[in-house]
PDB file of C-alpha atoms in Angstrom:
ATOM      1  CA  UNK A   1     100.378  86.345 108.479  1.00 67.00           C
ATOM      2  CA  UNK A   2     102.106  88.953 110.643  1.00 69.00           C
ATOM      3  CA  UNK A   3     100.352  91.802 112.426  1.00 70.00           C
ATOM      4  CA  UNK A   4     101.740  94.155 109.806  1.00 76.00           C
ATOM      5  CA  UNK A   5     100.297  92.020 107.007  1.00 87.00           C
ATOM      6  CA  UNK A   6      96.864  92.085 108.628  1.00 94.00           C
ATOM      7  CA  UNK A   7      96.591  95.830 108.145  1.00 96.00           C
ATOM      8  CA  UNK A   8      98.458  96.038 104.837  1.00 96.00           C
ATOM      9  CA  UNK A   9      96.538  97.982 102.157  1.00 98.00           C
ATOM     10  CA  UNK A  10      99.502  98.798  99.933  1.00 98.00           C
ATOM     11  CA  UNK A  11      98.497  98.804  96.276  1.00 98.00           C
ATOM     12  CA  UNK A  12      94.784  98.639  97.010  1.00 98.00           C
ATOM     13  CA  UNK A  13      92.425 100.504  94.697  1.00 98.00           C
ATOM     14  CA  UNK A  14      90.177 102.766  96.786  1.00 98.00           C
ATOM     15  CA  UNK A  15      87.276 105.140  96.131  1.00 99.00           C
ATOM     16  CA  UNK A  16      85.954 107.560  98.752  1.00 98.00           C
ATOM     17  CA  UNK A  17      82.763 109.532  98.100  1.00 98.00           C
ATOM     18  CA  UNK A  18      82.724 112.890  99.833  1.00 97.00           C
ATOM     19  CA  UNK A  19      86.431 112.231 100.067  1.00 98.00           C
ATOM     20  CA  UNK A  20      87.872 115.739 100.088  1.00 97.00           C
ATOM     21  CA  UNK A  21      86.675 117.033 103.447  1.00 94.00           C
ATOM     22  CA  UNK A  22      85.847 115.999 106.993  1.00 94.00           C
ATOM     23  CA  UNK A  23      85.561 112.302 107.725  1.00 96.00           C
ATOM     24  CA  UNK A  24      85.868 111.399 104.040  1.00 97.00           C
ATOM     25  CA  UNK A  25      89.187 113.203 103.843  1.00 98.00           C
ATOM     26  CA  UNK A  26      90.358 111.310 106.928  1.00 98.00           C
ATOM     27  CA  UNK A  27      89.484 108.042 105.159  1.00 98.00           C
ATOM     28  CA  UNK A  28      91.398 109.173 102.074  1.00 98.00           C
ATOM     29  CA  UNK A  29      94.442 110.148 104.125  1.00 98.00           C
ATOM     30  CA  UNK A  30      94.436 106.950 106.170  1.00 98.00           C
ATOM     31  CA  UNK A  31      94.443 104.663 103.143  1.00 98.00           C
ATOM     32  CA  UNK A  32      96.791 106.755 100.994  1.00 98.00           C
ATOM     33  CA  UNK A  33      99.306 107.115 103.827  1.00 98.00           C
ATOM     34  CA  UNK A  34      99.484 103.316 104.044  1.00 98.00           C
ATOM     35  CA  UNK A  35     100.180 102.832 100.350  1.00 98.00           C
ATOM     36  CA  UNK A  36      96.730 102.518  98.802  1.00 98.00           C
ATOM     37  CA  UNK A  37      95.816 104.234  95.547  1.00 98.00           C
ATOM     38  CA  UNK A  38      92.934 106.541  96.380  1.00 98.00           C
ATOM     39  CA  UNK A  39      90.381 108.315  94.222  1.00 98.00           C
ATOM     40  CA  UNK A  40      88.468 111.006  96.081  1.00 98.00           C
ATOM     41  CA  UNK A  41      85.029 111.937  94.748  1.00 98.00           C
ATOM     42  CA  UNK A  42      83.464 115.246  95.780  1.00 98.00           C
ATOM     43  CA  UNK A  43      81.101 117.876  94.410  1.00 97.00           C
ATOM     44  CA  UNK A  44      83.397 120.754  95.336  1.00 96.00           C
ATOM     45  CA  UNK A  45      85.904 121.295  92.524  1.00 97.00           C
ATOM     46  CA  UNK A  46      88.130 123.702  94.452  1.00 97.00           C
ATOM     47  CA  UNK A  47      88.304 121.408  97.464  1.00 97.00           C
ATOM     48  CA  UNK A  48      89.119 118.386  95.313  1.00 97.00           C
ATOM     49  CA  UNK A  49      91.934 120.272  93.579  1.00 98.00           C
ATOM     50  CA  UNK A  50      93.382 121.609  96.825  1.00 98.00           C
ATOM     51  CA  UNK A  51      93.318 118.330  98.738  1.00 98.00           C
ATOM     52  CA  UNK A  52      94.540 116.230  95.819  1.00 98.00           C
ATOM     53  CA  UNK A  53      97.551 118.529  95.423  1.00 98.00           C
ATOM     54  CA  UNK A  54      98.223 118.503  99.173  1.00 98.00           C
ATOM     55  CA  UNK A  55      98.136 114.712  99.514  1.00 98.00           C
ATOM     56  CA  UNK A  56     100.227 114.209  96.398  1.00 98.00           C
ATOM     57  CA  UNK A  57     102.767 116.506  98.015  1.00 98.00           C
ATOM     58  CA  UNK A  58     103.394 113.751 100.560  1.00 98.00           C
ATOM     59  CA  UNK A  59     104.201 111.365  97.733  1.00 98.00           C
ATOM     60  CA  UNK A  60     100.884 109.545  98.047  1.00 98.00           C
ATOM     61  CA  UNK A  61      98.996 108.073  95.074  1.00 98.00           C
ATOM     62  CA  UNK A  62      95.848 110.190  95.126  1.00 98.00           C
ATOM     63  CA  UNK A  63      93.551 111.517  92.418  1.00 98.00           C
ATOM     64  CA  UNK A  64      90.330 113.480  92.511  1.00 98.00           C
ATOM     65  CA  UNK A  65      87.117 113.528  90.481  1.00 98.00           C
ATOM     66  CA  UNK A  66      84.274 116.033  90.697  1.00 98.00           C
ATOM     67  CA  UNK A  67      81.179 113.833  90.928  1.00 98.00           C
ATOM     68  CA  UNK A  68      77.764 114.186  92.543  1.00 98.00           C
ATOM     69  CA  UNK A  69      76.545 110.908  94.071  1.00 98.00           C
ATOM     70  CA  UNK A  70      73.049 111.697  92.785  1.00 98.00           C
ATOM     71  CA  UNK A  71      74.367 111.607  89.198  1.00 98.00           C
ATOM     72  CA  UNK A  72      74.069 107.861  88.598  1.00 98.00           C
ATOM     73  CA  UNK A  73      75.595 107.688  85.083  1.00 98.00           C
ATOM     74  CA  UNK A  74      78.636 109.702  86.209  1.00 98.00           C
ATOM     75  CA  UNK A  75      79.064 107.565  89.301  1.00 98.00           C
ATOM     76  CA  UNK A  76      79.092 104.328  87.310  1.00 98.00           C
ATOM     77  CA  UNK A  77      81.442 105.852  84.734  1.00 98.00           C
ATOM     78  CA  UNK A  78      83.946 106.964  87.388  1.00 98.00           C
ATOM     79  CA  UNK A  79      83.819 103.596  89.176  1.00 98.00           C
ATOM     80  CA  UNK A  80      84.440 101.739  85.907  1.00 98.00           C
ATOM     81  CA  UNK A  81      87.271 104.082  84.898  1.00 98.00           C
ATOM     82  CA  UNK A  82      88.913 103.920  88.307  1.00 98.00           C
ATOM     83  CA  UNK A  83      88.736 100.129  88.407  1.00 98.00           C
ATOM     84  CA  UNK A  84      90.276  99.957  84.927  1.00 98.00           C
ATOM     85  CA  UNK A  85      93.024 102.418  85.922  1.00 98.00           C
ATOM     86  CA  UNK A  86      93.994 100.515  89.069  1.00 98.00           C
ATOM     87  CA  UNK A  87      93.270  97.080  87.628  1.00 98.00           C
ATOM     88  CA  UNK A  88      91.276  96.371  90.792  1.00 98.00           C
ATOM     89  CA  UNK A  89      88.808  97.893  93.216  1.00 98.00           C
ATOM     90  CA  UNK A  90      89.426  96.790  96.785  1.00 98.00           C
ATOM     91  CA  UNK A  91      87.785  99.338  99.066  1.00 98.00           C
ATOM     92  CA  UNK A  92      84.894 101.754  98.656  1.00 99.00           C
ATOM     93  CA  UNK A  93      83.736 104.240 101.268  1.00 98.00           C
ATOM     94  CA  UNK A  94      80.106 105.267 100.747  1.00 98.00           C
ATOM     95  CA  UNK A  95      80.601 108.421 102.740  1.00 98.00           C
ATOM     96  CA  UNK A  96      79.076 111.442 100.975  1.00 97.00           C
ATOM     97  CA  UNK A  97      76.349 113.052 103.035  1.00 94.00           C
ATOM     98  CA  UNK A  98      74.761 116.305 104.126  1.00 90.00           C
ATOM     99  CA  UNK A  99      72.880 117.575 107.165  1.00 79.00           C
ATOM    100  CA  UNK A 100      70.706 120.624 106.461  1.00 67.00           C
ATOM    101  CA  UNK A 101      69.360 120.689 110.016  1.00 64.00           C
ATOM    102  CA  UNK A 102      70.014 123.403 112.608  1.00 59.00           C
ATOM    103  CA  UNK A 103      73.080 121.506 113.777  1.00 54.00           C
ATOM    104  CA  UNK A 104      74.622 120.963 117.174  1.00 49.00           C
ATOM    105  CA  UNK A 105      73.364 124.271 118.527  1.00 49.00           C
ATOM    106  CA  UNK A 106      69.793 123.017 118.173  1.00 52.00           C
ATOM    107  CA  UNK A 107      70.653 119.726 119.853  1.00 48.00           C
ATOM    108  CA  UNK A 108      71.777 121.300 123.106  1.00 49.00           C
ATOM    109  CA  UNK A 109      68.772 123.606 123.435  1.00 53.00           C
ATOM    110  CA  UNK A 110      66.412 122.295 126.125  1.00 55.00           C
ATOM    111  CA  UNK A 111      63.712 124.809 125.179  1.00 61.00           C
ATOM    112  CA  UNK A 112      61.750 123.091 122.400  1.00 61.00           C
ATOM    113  CA  UNK A 113      60.046 126.341 121.441  1.00 66.00           C
ATOM    114  CA  UNK A 114      63.427 127.964 120.874  1.00 62.00           C
ATOM    115  CA  UNK A 115      64.402 125.450 118.190  1.00 62.00           C
ATOM    116  CA  UNK A 116      64.018 126.529 114.538  1.00 66.00           C
ATOM    117  CA  UNK A 117      60.403 125.819 113.639  1.00 75.00           C
ATOM    118  CA  UNK A 118      61.213 125.181 109.980  1.00 75.00           C
ATOM    119  CA  UNK A 119      62.590 121.795 111.122  1.00 74.00           C
ATOM    120  CA  UNK A 120      59.424 120.837 113.000  1.00 77.00           C
ATOM    121  CA  UNK A 121      57.849 117.783 111.391  1.00 80.00           C
ATOM    122  CA  UNK A 122      54.718 119.669 110.324  1.00 87.00           C
ATOM    123  CA  UNK A 123      56.814 122.384 108.650  1.00 84.00           C
ATOM    124  CA  UNK A 124      59.577 120.247 107.187  1.00 84.00           C
ATOM    125  CA  UNK A 125      59.951 121.179 103.513  1.00 89.00           C
ATOM    126  CA  UNK A 126      59.398 118.419 100.965  1.00 93.00           C
ATOM    127  CA  UNK A 127      62.345 119.729  98.962  1.00 93.00           C
ATOM    128  CA  UNK A 128      64.671 119.446 101.973  1.00 91.00           C
ATOM    129  CA  UNK A 129      63.440 115.925 102.728  1.00 92.00           C
ATOM    130  CA  UNK A 130      63.990 114.778  99.139  1.00 96.00           C
ATOM    131  CA  UNK A 131      67.417 116.415  98.846  1.00 95.00           C
ATOM    132  CA  UNK A 132      68.747 114.740 101.995  1.00 94.00           C
ATOM    133  CA  UNK A 133      67.444 111.310 101.016  1.00 97.00           C
ATOM    134  CA  UNK A 134      68.772 111.701  97.462  1.00 98.00           C
ATOM    135  CA  UNK A 135      72.306 112.116  98.812  1.00 97.00           C
ATOM    136  CA  UNK A 136      72.366 110.269 102.151  1.00 97.00           C
ATOM    137  CA  UNK A 137      70.353 107.195 101.149  1.00 98.00           C
ATOM    138  CA  UNK A 138      70.001 106.977  97.371  1.00 98.00           C
ATOM    139  CA  UNK A 139      73.642 108.035  97.017  1.00 98.00           C
ATOM    140  CA  UNK A 140      74.708 105.149  99.266  1.00 98.00           C
ATOM    141  CA  UNK A 141      72.627 102.749  97.171  1.00 98.00           C
ATOM    142  CA  UNK A 142      74.254 103.993  93.953  1.00 98.00           C
ATOM    143  CA  UNK A 143      77.715 103.710  95.525  1.00 98.00           C
ATOM    144  CA  UNK A 144      77.154 100.146  96.746  1.00 98.00           C
ATOM    145  CA  UNK A 145      75.694  99.173  93.377  1.00 98.00           C
ATOM    146  CA  UNK A 146      78.672 100.560  91.432  1.00 98.00           C
ATOM    147  CA  UNK A 147      81.141  99.005  93.866  1.00 98.00           C
ATOM    148  CA  UNK A 148      79.557  95.555  93.783  1.00 98.00           C
ATOM    149  CA  UNK A 149      79.488  95.525  89.993  1.00 97.00           C
ATOM    150  CA  UNK A 150      83.239  96.114  89.912  1.00 98.00           C
ATOM    151  CA  UNK A 151      84.191  93.854  92.842  1.00 98.00           C
ATOM    152  CA  UNK A 152      82.234  90.696  92.085  1.00 97.00           C
ATOM    153  CA  UNK A 153      84.505  89.521  89.290  1.00 94.00           C
ATOM    154  CA  UNK A 154      87.477  89.424  91.690  1.00 96.00           C
ATOM    155  CA  UNK A 155      85.314  87.932  94.473  1.00 97.00           C
ATOM    156  CA  UNK A 156      86.946  90.285  96.918  1.00 97.00           C
ATOM    157  CA  UNK A 157      86.383  93.724  98.383  1.00 98.00           C
ATOM    158  CA  UNK A 158      85.369  95.973 101.231  1.00 98.00           C
ATOM    159  CA  UNK A 159      82.444  98.408 101.194  1.00 99.00           C
ATOM    160  CA  UNK A 160      82.209 100.755 104.176  1.00 99.00           C
ATOM    161  CA  UNK A 161      79.154 102.953 104.650  1.00 98.00           C
ATOM    162  CA  UNK A 162      79.278 106.064 106.811  1.00 98.00           C
ATOM    163  CA  UNK A 163      76.086 106.056 108.839  1.00 96.00           C
ATOM    164  CA  UNK A 164      75.750 107.858 112.179  1.00 92.00           C
ATOM    165  CA  UNK A 165      74.747 107.185 115.743  1.00 88.00           C
ATOM    166  CA  UNK A 166      71.580 108.973 114.566  1.00 84.00           C
ATOM    167  CA  UNK A 167      70.684 105.732 112.761  1.00 87.00           C
ATOM    168  CA  UNK A 168      69.678 104.200 116.098  1.00 85.00           C
ATOM    169  CA  UNK A 169      69.532 107.100 118.558  1.00 78.00           C
ATOM    170  CA  UNK A 170      66.799 109.711 118.619  1.00 69.00           C
ATOM    171  CA  UNK A 171      68.356 113.140 118.785  1.00 62.00           C
ATOM    172  CA  UNK A 172      66.757 116.524 118.318  1.00 57.00           C
ATOM    173  CA  UNK A 173      68.222 119.244 116.154  1.00 58.00           C
ATOM    174  CA  UNK A 174      69.606 117.327 113.200  1.00 69.00           C
ATOM    175  CA  UNK A 175      66.419 116.952 111.221  1.00 77.00           C
ATOM    176  CA  UNK A 176      63.984 114.165 110.406  1.00 84.00           C
ATOM    177  CA  UNK A 177      65.384 113.502 106.943  1.00 90.00           C
ATOM    178  CA  UNK A 178      68.944 112.982 108.167  1.00 90.00           C
ATOM    179  CA  UNK A 179      67.881 110.496 110.812  1.00 90.00           C
ATOM    180  CA  UNK A 180      65.610 108.575 108.445  1.00 93.00           C
ATOM    181  CA  UNK A 181      68.292 108.438 105.746  1.00 96.00           C
ATOM    182  CA  UNK A 182      71.000 107.218 108.117  1.00 96.00           C
ATOM    183  CA  UNK A 183      68.708 104.533 109.545  1.00 96.00           C
ATOM    184  CA  UNK A 184      67.891 103.461 105.999  1.00 97.00           C
ATOM    185  CA  UNK A 185      71.571 103.408 105.043  1.00 98.00           C
ATOM    186  CA  UNK A 186      72.351 101.189 108.038  1.00 98.00           C
ATOM    187  CA  UNK A 187      69.675  98.673 107.067  1.00 98.00           C
ATOM    188  CA  UNK A 188      70.725  98.819 103.404  1.00 98.00           C
ATOM    189  CA  UNK A 189      74.283  98.042 104.545  1.00 98.00           C
ATOM    190  CA  UNK A 190      73.098  94.925 106.371  1.00 98.00           C
ATOM    191  CA  UNK A 191      71.087  93.753 103.377  1.00 98.00           C
ATOM    192  CA  UNK A 192      74.047  94.307 101.046  1.00 98.00           C
ATOM    193  CA  UNK A 193      76.357  92.516 103.480  1.00 98.00           C
ATOM    194  CA  UNK A 194      74.158  89.429 103.454  1.00 98.00           C
ATOM    195  CA  UNK A 195      73.942  89.419  99.673  1.00 98.00           C
ATOM    196  CA  UNK A 196      77.593  90.127  98.882  1.00 98.00           C
ATOM    197  CA  UNK A 197      79.487  88.130 101.505  1.00 98.00           C
ATOM    198  CA  UNK A 198      79.253  85.044  99.293  1.00 98.00           C
ATOM    199  CA  UNK A 199      81.309  86.923  96.711  1.00 98.00           C
ATOM    200  CA  UNK A 200      84.065  87.694  99.212  1.00 98.00           C
ATOM    201  CA  UNK A 201      82.865  91.280  99.665  1.00 98.00           C
ATOM    202  CA  UNK A 202      82.563  92.428 103.275  1.00 98.00           C
ATOM    203  CA  UNK A 203      80.110  95.285 103.827  1.00 98.00           C
ATOM    204  CA  UNK A 204      80.127  97.190 107.116  1.00 98.00           C
ATOM    205  CA  UNK A 205      79.384 100.650 108.466  1.00 98.00           C
ATOM    206  CA  UNK A 206      81.081 103.271 110.584  1.00 98.00           C
ATOM    207  CA  UNK A 207      78.659 105.260 112.749  1.00 95.00           C
ATOM    208  CA  UNK A 208      80.350 108.473 113.867  1.00 93.00           C
ATOM    209  CA  UNK A 209      79.164 110.440 116.836  1.00 84.00           C
ATOM    210  CA  UNK A 210      80.108 114.081 117.494  1.00 80.00           C
ATOM    211  CA  UNK A 211      83.039 114.829 115.181  1.00 78.00           C
ATOM    212  CA  UNK A 212      84.272 118.308 114.329  1.00 78.00           C
ATOM    213  CA  UNK A 213      83.558 118.652 110.601  1.00 75.00           C
ATOM    214  CA  UNK A 214      81.867 120.973 108.090  1.00 69.00           C
ATOM    215  CA  UNK A 215      78.515 119.199 108.398  1.00 64.00           C
ATOM    216  CA  UNK A 216      75.503 121.096 109.793  1.00 58.00           C
ATOM    217  CA  UNK A 217      76.874 124.367 108.480  1.00 56.00           C
ATOM    218  CA  UNK A 218      80.150 123.961 110.332  1.00 59.00           C
ATOM    219  CA  UNK A 219      78.542 124.663 113.720  1.00 62.00           C
ATOM    220  CA  UNK A 220      80.794 122.098 115.371  1.00 64.00           C
ATOM    221  CA  UNK A 221      83.835 124.253 114.640  1.00 67.00           C
ATOM    222  CA  UNK A 222      82.560 127.048 116.887  1.00 68.00           C
ATOM    223  CA  UNK A 223      84.376 126.802 120.280  1.00 72.00           C
ATOM    224  CA  UNK A 224      81.282 127.793 122.254  1.00 68.00           C
ATOM    225  CA  UNK A 225      79.230 125.071 120.570  1.00 70.00           C
ATOM    226  CA  UNK A 226      81.981 122.517 121.221  1.00 68.00           C
ATOM    227  CA  UNK A 227      82.111 123.473 124.876  1.00 74.00           C
ATOM    228  CA  UNK A 228      78.350 123.248 125.357  1.00 71.00           C
ATOM    229  CA  UNK A 229      77.961 120.028 123.369  1.00 71.00           C
ATOM    230  CA  UNK A 230      80.860 118.365 125.187  1.00 73.00           C
ATOM    231  CA  UNK A 231      79.049 118.726 128.504  1.00 74.00           C
ATOM    232  CA  UNK A 232      76.563 116.111 127.279  1.00 73.00           C
ATOM    233  CA  UNK A 233      79.201 113.531 126.300  1.00 78.00           C
ATOM    234  CA  UNK A 234      80.701 110.880 128.601  1.00 82.00           C
ATOM    235  CA  UNK A 235      84.162 111.595 127.172  1.00 81.00           C
ATOM    236  CA  UNK A 236      83.587 115.354 127.645  1.00 86.00           C
ATOM    237  CA  UNK A 237      84.905 116.409 124.264  1.00 84.00           C
ATOM    238  CA  UNK A 238      84.163 116.176 120.551  1.00 79.00           C
ATOM    239  CA  UNK A 239      86.310 114.097 118.201  1.00 78.00           C
ATOM    240  CA  UNK A 240      88.875 115.154 115.636  1.00 87.00           C
ATOM    241  CA  UNK A 241      88.631 113.436 112.257  1.00 90.00           C
ATOM    242  CA  UNK A 242      92.092 111.920 112.811  1.00 94.00           C
ATOM    243  CA  UNK A 243      90.484 109.655 115.393  1.00 95.00           C
ATOM    244  CA  UNK A 244      88.472 107.743 112.792  1.00 97.00           C
ATOM    245  CA  UNK A 245      91.490 106.628 110.751  1.00 97.00           C
ATOM    246  CA  UNK A 246      92.289 103.506 112.764  1.00 97.00           C
ATOM    247  CA  UNK A 247      88.779 102.114 112.334  1.00 98.00           C
ATOM    248  CA  UNK A 248      88.846 102.927 108.623  1.00 98.00           C
ATOM    249  CA  UNK A 249      92.111 101.024 108.198  1.00 98.00           C
ATOM    250  CA  UNK A 250      90.766  98.058 110.169  1.00 98.00           C
ATOM    251  CA  UNK A 251      87.643  97.686 108.031  1.00 98.00           C
ATOM    252  CA  UNK A 252      89.631  98.143 104.808  1.00 98.00           C
ATOM    253  CA  UNK A 253      92.205  95.456 105.559  1.00 98.00           C
ATOM    254  CA  UNK A 254      92.430  91.705 106.081  1.00 96.00           C
ATOM    255  CA  UNK A 255      92.208  92.380 109.806  1.00 97.00           C
ATOM    256  CA  UNK A 256      88.430  92.642 109.272  1.00 97.00           C
ATOM    257  CA  UNK A 257      88.086  89.348 107.360  1.00 97.00           C
ATOM    258  CA  UNK A 258      85.385  88.016 109.734  1.00 98.00           C
ATOM    259  CA  UNK A 259      83.549  91.317 110.285  1.00 98.00           C
ATOM    260  CA  UNK A 260      80.390  91.353 108.174  1.00 98.00           C
ATOM    261  CA  UNK A 261      77.257  93.498 108.346  1.00 98.00           C
ATOM    262  CA  UNK A 262      78.305  95.397 111.464  1.00 98.00           C
ATOM    263  CA  UNK A 263      77.664  99.062 112.240  1.00 98.00           C
ATOM    264  CA  UNK A 264      80.484 100.208 114.518  1.00 97.00           C
ATOM    265  CA  UNK A 265      79.843 103.323 116.602  1.00 93.00           C
ATOM    266  CA  UNK A 266      82.755 105.673 117.186  1.00 92.00           C
ATOM    267  CA  UNK A 267      81.148 108.200 119.464  1.00 85.00           C
ATOM    268  CA  UNK A 268      83.040 108.770 122.699  1.00 87.00           C
ATOM    269  CA  UNK A 269      80.438 106.813 124.629  1.00 83.00           C
ATOM    270  CA  UNK A 270      77.432 108.816 123.419  1.00 78.00           C
ATOM    271  CA  UNK A 271      75.247 105.736 123.029  1.00 74.00           C
ATOM    272  CA  UNK A 272      75.868 104.795 126.640  1.00 75.00           C
ATOM    273  CA  UNK A 273      73.421 107.570 127.473  1.00 75.00           C
ATOM    274  CA  UNK A 274      70.636 105.536 125.888  1.00 63.00           C
ATOM    275  CA  UNK A 275      68.670 105.299 122.686  1.00 51.00           C
ATOM    276  CA  UNK A 276      70.327 102.417 120.850  1.00 49.00           C
TER     277      UNK A 276
END
């Protein structure tokens, strides 16, 4: 097998949840650009339509479906239909997630009393807690479940969960629910990896650090926030979503044949500062 063959995903059937923006869109682009057939799932109909049209304009095999990961019947229906359409399901990114916390601006504030008190543990709304876990943890469970059901018959596949460095590192400002959900998703990934590896299905996770995306209300796109946040990073800058594509391709391809149950941080050295 040549080096090119190791990373070959041409013809693969791929599903990406939260696939029409941010890191999910980068996953979709990375696989589609290398010849995979990609179905992007997202709750935003306009975004799905726009990005599907844009990627098809490059000649890539991409389709979009408006699906909420909390809608279990719809998720299973779309997974079954996509597998039937492609005749195979090779790679699934369990990526959809939200962060309703105060965002990066809250993280860099040293004055604890200046942080939004609605995110203090004693004030944290039950509705916010449940909503985050429904998407960031239960949604991952539903995605893995639907993927496994469609991969087992071929005894082959890759499931890649988007966690976060927040799964192992305590960080203020992003909210208790987000951190708990990402830690749960990381442990769920390891459990699924142990169970599914015997069926030829490798389950792993990508744990992003400070990427510039729409999450946390898009705070990371504000230049002043980027500048302040970057001061706390060893690499002294935040990441562009393009920088996650290489890792996505690695974990999707035969190059990752012996990588099982691993959560790989891509964080510019953030974890070197301690916490996990």
